[in-house]
Short mmCIF file of C-alpha atoms in Angstrom, two decimals:
data_model
loop_
_atom_site.label_atom_id
_atom_site.label_comp_id
_atom_site.label_asym_id
_atom_site.label_seq_id
_atom_site.Cartn_x
_atom_site.Cartn_y
_atom_site.Cartn_z
CA MET A 17 -139.66 -60.09 196.08
CA PHE A 18 -137.15 -60.60 198.82
CA THR A 19 -139.73 -61.04 201.56
CA ARG A 20 -142.18 -63.82 202.35
CA ARG A 21 -145.12 -64.54 204.59
CA THR A 22 -144.19 -65.77 208.02
CA ASN A 23 -147.54 -65.76 209.90
CA PRO A 24 -151.28 -65.48 209.27
CA TRP A 25 -151.44 -61.84 210.43
CA GLY A 26 -149.60 -60.58 207.35
CA ARG A 27 -146.24 -59.71 208.95
CA SER A 28 -143.09 -60.36 206.97
CA ARG A 29 -139.36 -60.53 207.64
CA PRO A 30 -136.31 -60.06 205.36
CA SER A 31 -135.33 -63.04 203.32
CA ARG A 32 -131.93 -64.64 203.68
CA LEU A 33 -131.27 -63.72 200.06
CA TRP A 34 -130.07 -60.28 201.22
CA VAL A 35 -127.28 -61.90 203.19
CA ILE A 36 -126.16 -63.88 200.14
CA VAL A 37 -126.10 -60.73 197.95
CA ILE A 38 -124.02 -58.81 200.50
CA LEU A 39 -121.49 -61.64 200.85
CA ILE A 40 -121.11 -61.96 197.07
CA THR A 41 -120.56 -58.18 196.79
CA PHE A 42 -117.78 -58.24 199.38
CA VAL A 43 -116.10 -61.18 197.65
CA LEU A 44 -116.16 -59.39 194.28
CA LEU A 45 -114.79 -56.17 195.74
CA GLY A 46 -111.98 -58.03 197.49
CA TRP A 47 -111.05 -59.89 194.31
CA MET A 48 -110.99 -56.65 192.29
CA TRP A 49 -108.82 -54.93 194.93
CA ARG A 50 -106.24 -57.73 194.84
CA THR A 51 -106.15 -58.01 191.06
CA MET A 52 -105.97 -54.29 190.15
CA PRO A 53 -102.16 -53.97 190.67
CA VAL A 54 -101.67 -57.08 188.55
CA VAL A 55 -103.53 -55.48 185.64
CA TRP A 56 -100.76 -52.91 185.18
CA THR A 57 -98.23 -55.69 184.76
CA TRP A 58 -100.07 -56.83 181.64
CA ILE A 59 -99.15 -53.55 179.86
CA PRO A 60 -95.50 -53.45 178.66
CA PRO A 61 -93.44 -50.55 180.14
CA VAL A 62 -92.44 -49.43 176.65
CA ASP A 63 -96.07 -48.81 175.75
CA ILE A 64 -96.55 -46.78 178.92
CA LEU A 65 -93.54 -44.59 178.02
CA LYS A 66 -94.83 -44.09 174.48
CA LEU A 67 -98.07 -42.76 175.91
CA ALA A 68 -96.47 -40.60 178.60
CA MET A 69 -93.52 -38.98 176.76
CA PRO A 70 -95.55 -36.87 174.28
CA VAL A 71 -97.58 -35.48 177.16
CA LEU A 72 -94.52 -34.67 179.28
CA SER A 73 -92.63 -33.06 176.37
CA THR A 74 -95.46 -30.64 175.59
CA GLN A 75 -94.47 -27.11 176.76
CA PRO A 76 -97.10 -24.76 178.16
CA PRO A 77 -97.83 -21.57 176.23
CA ALA A 78 -95.47 -18.72 177.10
CA SER A 79 -96.68 -15.55 178.75
CA PRO A 80 -95.15 -12.03 178.70
CA SER A 81 -93.68 -12.69 182.15
CA ASP A 82 -91.79 -15.74 180.88
CA GLY A 83 -89.05 -13.69 179.24
CA ARG A 84 -90.89 -12.34 176.16
CA ASP A 85 -91.47 -8.69 175.19
CA GLY A 86 -94.81 -9.36 173.52
CA ALA A 87 -97.09 -12.01 172.19
CA GLY A 88 -95.10 -12.56 169.01
CA THR A 89 -91.60 -11.32 169.84
CA ASP A 90 -89.09 -13.78 171.30
CA VAL A 91 -86.25 -12.66 173.54
CA GLU A 92 -82.86 -14.20 172.97
CA GLN A 93 -82.29 -16.80 175.64
CA LYS A 94 -79.05 -16.60 177.62
CA PRO A 95 -76.94 -19.72 177.73
CA GLN A 96 -77.02 -21.59 181.02
CA LEU A 97 -73.92 -21.10 183.15
CA THR A 98 -71.93 -24.20 183.97
CA PRO A 99 -69.17 -24.70 186.53
CA SER A 100 -65.73 -23.81 185.27
CA ARG A 101 -62.31 -23.67 186.86
CA SER A 102 -61.73 -20.18 185.45
CA GLN A 103 -64.97 -18.69 186.77
CA SER A 104 -64.91 -16.81 190.04
CA VAL A 105 -67.05 -17.98 192.95
CA PRO A 106 -69.10 -15.32 194.76
CA GLY A 107 -68.23 -14.95 198.42
CA ASP A 108 -71.85 -15.36 199.48
CA THR A 109 -72.01 -18.66 197.66
CA LEU A 110 -68.96 -19.99 199.51
CA ASN A 111 -70.34 -18.81 202.80
CA ARG A 112 -73.60 -20.62 202.17
CA ARG A 113 -71.66 -23.70 201.14
CA ASN A 114 -69.65 -23.61 204.35
CA ASP A 115 -72.81 -23.11 206.38
CA GLY A 116 -74.35 -26.20 204.81
CA THR A 117 -77.14 -24.27 203.00
CA PRO A 118 -77.79 -24.56 199.25
CA PRO A 119 -76.44 -21.78 197.02
CA LEU A 120 -78.73 -19.07 195.75
CA GLN A 121 -80.28 -19.54 192.31
CA GLY A 122 -78.35 -18.05 189.42
CA THR A 123 -74.91 -18.47 191.01
CA THR A 124 -72.13 -20.71 189.87
CA MET A 125 -69.81 -22.75 192.02
CA GLN A 126 -66.57 -24.52 191.55
CA GLN A 127 -66.14 -28.02 192.82
CA PRO A 128 -64.60 -27.81 196.30
CA ALA A 129 -61.15 -29.20 196.77
CA ALA A 130 -60.94 -32.54 198.49
CA ALA A 131 -60.71 -32.21 202.25
CA PRO A 132 -57.45 -33.36 203.83
CA ALA A 133 -57.42 -36.80 205.38
CA ARG A 134 -56.90 -35.30 208.84
CA GLN A 135 -56.55 -31.78 210.09
CA ALA A 136 -53.15 -30.50 211.10
CA ALA A 137 -52.49 -31.23 214.74
CA ASP A 138 -52.29 -28.37 217.20
CA PRO A 139 -48.59 -27.65 217.77
CA GLU A 140 -49.20 -26.83 221.43
CA GLY A 141 -51.36 -29.72 222.57
CA ASP A 142 -54.33 -31.89 221.71
CA ASP A 143 -55.51 -33.52 224.92
CA TYR A 144 -59.15 -34.57 225.02
CA PRO A 145 -61.45 -34.51 228.04
CA ASP A 146 -61.76 -37.67 230.09
CA LEU A 147 -59.52 -39.75 227.85
CA ASP A 148 -56.28 -41.37 228.86
CA ILE A 149 -53.66 -39.69 226.65
CA LEU A 150 -51.55 -41.90 224.45
CA ARG A 151 -48.18 -42.47 226.04
CA GLU A 152 -45.27 -41.96 223.71
CA ASP A 153 -41.68 -42.97 224.21
CA PRO A 154 -40.45 -41.42 227.47
CA ARG A 155 -37.46 -39.85 225.75
CA GLY A 156 -39.00 -38.58 222.55
CA MET A 157 -37.35 -41.28 220.43
CA SER A 158 -38.93 -42.79 217.37
CA PRO A 159 -39.90 -46.43 218.02
CA SER A 160 -38.90 -47.40 214.48
CA ASN A 161 -35.23 -46.49 214.38
CA GLY A 162 -34.42 -44.96 217.76
CA ALA A 163 -33.56 -41.60 216.22
CA GLU A 164 -34.89 -38.36 217.58
CA LYS A 165 -37.98 -37.03 215.89
CA LYS A 166 -37.10 -34.16 213.56
CA GLN A 167 -39.78 -32.56 211.45
CA GLU A 168 -40.10 -29.33 209.59
CA SER A 169 -42.12 -26.53 211.10
CA PRO A 170 -45.77 -26.80 210.07
CA ALA A 171 -47.21 -24.06 207.92
CA GLY A 172 -48.23 -20.98 209.85
CA ILE A 173 -45.95 -21.66 212.84
CA PRO A 174 -43.14 -19.09 212.89
CA ALA A 175 -39.71 -20.25 213.90
CA THR A 176 -39.43 -17.25 216.22
CA ASP A 177 -42.15 -18.81 218.39
CA ALA A 178 -39.39 -20.84 220.05
CA PRO A 179 -37.41 -18.12 221.88
CA SER A 180 -33.98 -18.55 223.37
CA PRO A 181 -33.86 -19.38 227.08
CA PRO A 182 -34.03 -16.28 229.31
CA THR A 183 -30.75 -15.10 230.74
CA GLY A 184 -29.86 -13.20 233.88
CA GLU A 185 -31.14 -13.55 237.40
CA PRO A 186 -34.57 -15.22 237.65
CA ASP A 187 -37.57 -13.39 238.99
CA PRO A 188 -38.49 -14.68 242.46
CA VAL A 189 -41.85 -16.02 241.35
CA ILE A 190 -43.42 -19.22 240.06
CA LEU A 191 -46.10 -18.94 237.39
CA LEU A 192 -49.04 -21.31 237.82
CA TYR A 193 -52.02 -21.63 235.47
CA HIS A 194 -54.52 -24.20 234.18
CA THR A 195 -55.21 -24.80 230.50
CA HIS A 196 -58.12 -27.08 231.42
CA ASN A 197 -59.77 -25.31 234.34
CA ALA A 198 -62.90 -27.49 234.25
CA GLU A 199 -61.07 -30.71 235.15
CA ASN A 200 -62.44 -32.09 238.39
CA TYR A 201 -61.92 -35.01 240.76
CA GLY A 202 -64.97 -37.24 240.51
CA ALA A 203 -64.56 -39.19 243.75
CA ASP A 204 -66.16 -36.32 245.68
CA ASP A 205 -69.31 -35.55 243.71
CA GLY A 206 -69.15 -37.85 240.69
CA ALA A 207 -68.47 -35.08 238.16
CA SER A 208 -65.24 -35.22 236.18
CA ARG A 209 -65.73 -31.72 234.72
CA PHE A 210 -67.45 -28.45 235.54
CA ASP A 211 -67.54 -26.47 232.31
CA GLY A 212 -67.09 -22.74 232.59
CA ARG A 213 -65.60 -22.65 236.07
CA ASN A 214 -62.47 -23.42 238.05
CA ALA A 215 -62.99 -26.95 239.33
CA GLY A 216 -61.01 -29.41 241.45
CA VAL A 217 -57.74 -28.96 239.59
CA PHE A 218 -57.80 -25.27 240.51
CA THR A 219 -58.32 -26.21 244.16
CA ALA A 220 -55.24 -28.42 243.97
CA GLY A 221 -53.36 -25.49 242.45
CA LYS A 222 -54.37 -23.26 245.35
CA ARG A 223 -52.92 -25.78 247.80
CA LEU A 224 -49.68 -25.93 245.78
CA ALA A 225 -49.42 -22.13 245.77
CA SER A 226 -50.12 -21.79 249.50
CA ARG A 227 -47.51 -24.45 250.30
CA MET A 228 -44.88 -22.63 248.27
CA GLN A 229 -45.69 -19.28 249.84
CA GLU A 230 -46.25 -20.28 253.48
CA LYS A 231 -43.61 -22.98 253.94
CA HIS A 232 -40.96 -22.04 251.39
CA LYS A 233 -41.54 -18.27 251.23
CA LEU A 234 -41.73 -18.28 247.44
CA ARG A 235 -44.16 -16.08 245.60
CA VAL A 236 -46.62 -17.81 243.24
CA PHE A 237 -48.61 -16.00 240.58
CA HIS A 238 -51.68 -18.25 240.27
CA SER A 239 -53.94 -17.39 237.32
CA ASP A 240 -57.67 -18.07 237.60
CA VAL A 241 -58.48 -17.22 233.95
CA ILE A 242 -60.83 -19.75 232.30
CA HIS A 243 -59.32 -21.19 229.12
CA ASP A 244 -61.41 -24.24 228.16
CA TYR A 245 -64.81 -22.56 227.93
CA PRO A 246 -66.80 -21.99 225.78
CA SER A 247 -64.43 -23.86 223.42
CA TYR A 248 -62.42 -26.79 224.73
CA ASP A 249 -60.55 -27.08 221.42
CA LEU A 250 -59.17 -23.54 221.81
CA ALA A 251 -57.98 -24.04 225.39
CA TYR A 252 -54.28 -24.02 224.51
CA ALA A 253 -54.68 -20.96 222.30
CA GLN A 254 -56.33 -19.14 225.19
CA SER A 255 -53.83 -20.25 227.83
CA ARG A 256 -51.01 -19.09 225.55
CA LYS A 257 -52.40 -15.55 225.78
CA THR A 258 -52.51 -15.79 229.55
CA LEU A 259 -48.96 -17.08 229.76
CA LEU A 260 -47.65 -14.30 227.51
CA GLU A 261 -49.28 -11.73 229.78
CA MET A 262 -47.69 -13.35 232.81
CA LEU A 263 -44.29 -13.41 231.12
CA SER A 264 -44.60 -9.75 230.22
CA ARG A 265 -44.59 -9.04 233.97
CA TYR A 266 -42.07 -11.72 234.95
CA PRO A 267 -39.86 -12.51 231.92
CA ASN A 268 -37.66 -15.02 233.75
CA PRO A 269 -39.62 -16.84 236.47
CA LEU A 270 -38.22 -19.64 238.57
CA ALA A 271 -40.58 -22.14 236.92
CA ILE A 272 -43.84 -22.36 234.98
CA ILE A 273 -46.45 -24.95 235.91
CA ASP A 274 -49.51 -25.86 233.84
CA LEU A 275 -51.46 -27.98 236.32
CA HIS A 276 -53.87 -30.66 235.05
CA ARG A 277 -55.39 -33.89 236.22
CA ASP A 278 -55.11 -37.10 234.22
CA ALA A 279 -57.93 -39.37 233.05
CA VAL A 280 -57.25 -43.00 233.92
CA PRO A 281 -59.64 -45.94 234.39
CA VAL A 282 -58.53 -46.63 237.98
CA ARG A 283 -58.07 -44.64 241.16
CA GLU A 284 -54.30 -44.43 241.68
CA THR A 285 -53.06 -43.52 245.15
CA VAL A 286 -50.10 -44.09 247.43
CA THR A 287 -50.01 -43.68 251.19
CA ILE A 288 -47.51 -41.08 252.39
CA GLY A 289 -47.24 -40.42 256.13
CA GLY A 290 -50.61 -42.03 256.75
CA ARG A 291 -52.35 -39.91 254.09
CA LYS A 292 -53.51 -41.04 250.67
CA ALA A 293 -52.03 -39.06 247.81
CA ALA A 294 -52.99 -39.06 244.13
CA ARG A 295 -50.18 -40.11 241.82
CA ILE A 296 -48.35 -37.52 239.73
CA MET A 297 -47.13 -37.54 236.14
CA ILE A 298 -45.06 -34.92 234.30
CA VAL A 299 -45.55 -34.33 230.56
CA ILE A 300 -42.87 -32.74 228.38
CA GLY A 301 -43.41 -31.54 224.81
CA THR A 302 -40.94 -32.11 221.98
CA ASP A 303 -40.13 -30.52 218.63
CA ALA A 304 -42.08 -33.09 216.60
CA ARG A 305 -44.71 -30.59 215.40
CA ALA A 306 -43.12 -27.17 215.70
CA PRO A 307 -39.78 -25.53 216.58
CA HIS A 308 -38.73 -26.29 220.13
CA PRO A 309 -34.92 -26.41 220.12
CA HIS A 310 -34.51 -26.42 223.91
CA TRP A 311 -37.08 -29.06 224.82
CA LYS A 312 -34.42 -31.27 226.37
CA ASP A 313 -33.76 -28.57 228.96
CA ASN A 314 -37.37 -28.98 230.05
CA LEU A 315 -36.92 -32.75 230.01
CA HIS A 316 -33.86 -32.64 232.26
CA PHE A 317 -35.62 -30.30 234.68
CA ALA A 318 -38.65 -32.61 234.76
CA GLU A 319 -36.44 -35.62 235.42
CA ALA A 320 -34.83 -33.81 238.34
CA VAL A 321 -38.24 -33.02 239.86
CA ALA A 322 -39.43 -36.60 239.30
CA ALA A 323 -36.32 -37.96 241.01
CA LYS A 324 -36.87 -35.66 243.98
CA LEU A 325 -40.49 -36.80 244.23
CA GLU A 326 -39.34 -40.40 244.31
CA GLU A 327 -36.92 -39.49 247.07
CA LEU A 328 -39.55 -37.74 249.20
CA ALA A 329 -42.49 -40.05 248.44
CA PRO A 330 -41.57 -43.36 246.79
CA GLY A 331 -44.13 -44.45 244.21
CA LEU A 332 -45.91 -41.10 244.05
CA CYS A 333 -44.56 -40.03 240.66
CA LYS A 334 -45.39 -42.20 237.65
CA GLY A 335 -42.49 -40.68 235.73
CA VAL A 336 -41.90 -38.28 232.86
CA VAL A 337 -43.45 -38.83 229.44
CA THR A 338 -42.98 -36.90 226.22
CA LYS A 339 -45.61 -35.90 223.71
CA GLU A 340 -45.51 -34.28 220.29
CA GLY A 341 -47.22 -31.06 221.37
CA ARG A 342 -45.13 -28.25 222.86
CA TYR A 343 -47.57 -27.23 225.63
CA HIS A 344 -46.07 -23.69 225.67
CA GLN A 345 -42.85 -25.12 227.09
CA GLN A 346 -40.84 -23.51 224.29
CA MET A 347 -41.25 -20.24 226.20
CA HIS A 348 -39.12 -21.26 229.18
CA PRO A 349 -36.54 -23.98 229.98
CA ARG A 350 -38.23 -24.82 233.29
CA ALA A 351 -41.82 -25.12 232.11
CA LEU A 352 -43.71 -28.27 233.12
CA LEU A 353 -47.12 -29.77 232.47
CA VAL A 354 -47.99 -31.56 235.71
CA GLU A 355 -50.90 -33.97 236.08
CA ILE A 356 -51.91 -34.54 239.68
CA GLY A 357 -54.25 -37.49 240.06
CA GLY A 358 -57.06 -38.51 237.74
CA ASP A 359 -60.79 -38.07 237.45
CA ARG A 360 -61.34 -40.98 239.88
CA ASN A 361 -59.37 -39.37 242.71
CA SER A 362 -60.64 -37.00 245.39
CA ILE A 363 -59.69 -33.37 245.92
CA ALA A 364 -58.15 -34.25 249.29
CA GLU A 365 -55.84 -36.79 247.64
CA ALA A 366 -54.84 -34.22 245.03
CA GLN A 367 -54.10 -31.62 247.70
CA VAL A 368 -51.73 -33.98 249.52
CA SER A 369 -49.87 -34.55 246.26
CA ALA A 370 -49.76 -30.81 245.57
CA GLU A 371 -47.99 -30.22 248.88
CA ILE A 372 -45.40 -32.91 248.18
CA PHE A 373 -44.85 -31.57 244.67
CA ALA A 374 -44.27 -28.08 246.07
CA ASP A 375 -41.62 -29.48 248.44
CA ALA A 376 -39.87 -31.39 245.65
CA LEU A 377 -39.91 -28.42 243.26
CA THR A 378 -38.45 -26.11 245.90
CA LYS A 379 -35.64 -28.55 246.69
CA VAL A 380 -34.72 -28.87 243.00
CA LEU A 381 -34.66 -25.08 242.56
CA ARG A 382 -32.47 -24.75 245.63
CA GLU A 383 -30.07 -27.49 244.50
CA LYS A 384 -29.68 -25.76 241.13
CA GLY A 385 -28.79 -22.52 242.90
CA LEU A 386 -31.76 -20.67 241.47
CA LEU A 387 -33.17 -19.57 244.82
CA ARG A 388 -29.93 -17.83 245.82
CA GLU A 389 -29.85 -15.97 242.52
CA ALA A 390 -33.50 -15.02 242.89
CA LYS A 391 -32.95 -13.64 246.38
CA LYS A 392 -30.03 -11.53 245.14
CA GLY A 393 -32.28 -9.98 242.52
CA THR A 394 -34.93 -8.90 245.05
#
């Protein structure tokens, strides 16, 4: 039918009619494929629901395992539990809620209370790695009315955590530690932090301690305990434990230094005696978050050290700033948080500054008569 004679020897070849049939078939299939979705739009949605709802509402036949004692005996169904304010919440349910996993089936839960807008600030300190800390008024005054900040003690902070200043002859020792041991000076190797180890700031502390001991014959108790690893957020809680242990041995030291490095966007140096030195800043905590009745004693001591630094090395000290955290300074009237250099400085620049700071601190202690009293007590 679809073939025809093409030569006298009886051979044949397919007719072109096959090609036409195939093309028509493809056209029809394509048209049906494009028009099928449109067909459903011709049926109103209400009619579709009328057809589907009876099927969906039909319940399957119950079996003995579905809560029935037998084929013809129904078991009284228990009412479904709903959340209620008076119902207790199982501890496992709360734990799973806190872990971010769904509660187990058959348990009830109360609606969780709304989370506070922001968590309570750490009363000791809240510095963040590699961020320039916000500078507050250098005298702890409120920018709105000029009055001193006075706030109630936050919940959970006992008033006895702010002890009275130690009395009697001071112990002939300076306590030195690092809340943020991992802080480093990036100009040497490009790293601003080395988590889990004593980095560049500890090296600067070693130079400060050796200067005090070799040149000024003052003993320095330099702690190498890691505080900011594995948790950076708990660094101040950990360093508080270290400081309390140090104070149990030396209740009235000459001074307490928590040595840090700052985080600033530029490399700040001054040239002293032909050597480049990283700039220094002193941070003093106030009573804005927790009891700290003698914070101004720390402030006056810091101002004296800053003035002596300016006398020995003009331009080296950037000044004294106050912050709302206490930084453990409520434990002693001569406790300082000292920031030597920033993450853009080198260790060599920080070591030069550490030597000059040791000289200035010793001169202030001597001018206040504390070194004579310490020598009498030895």
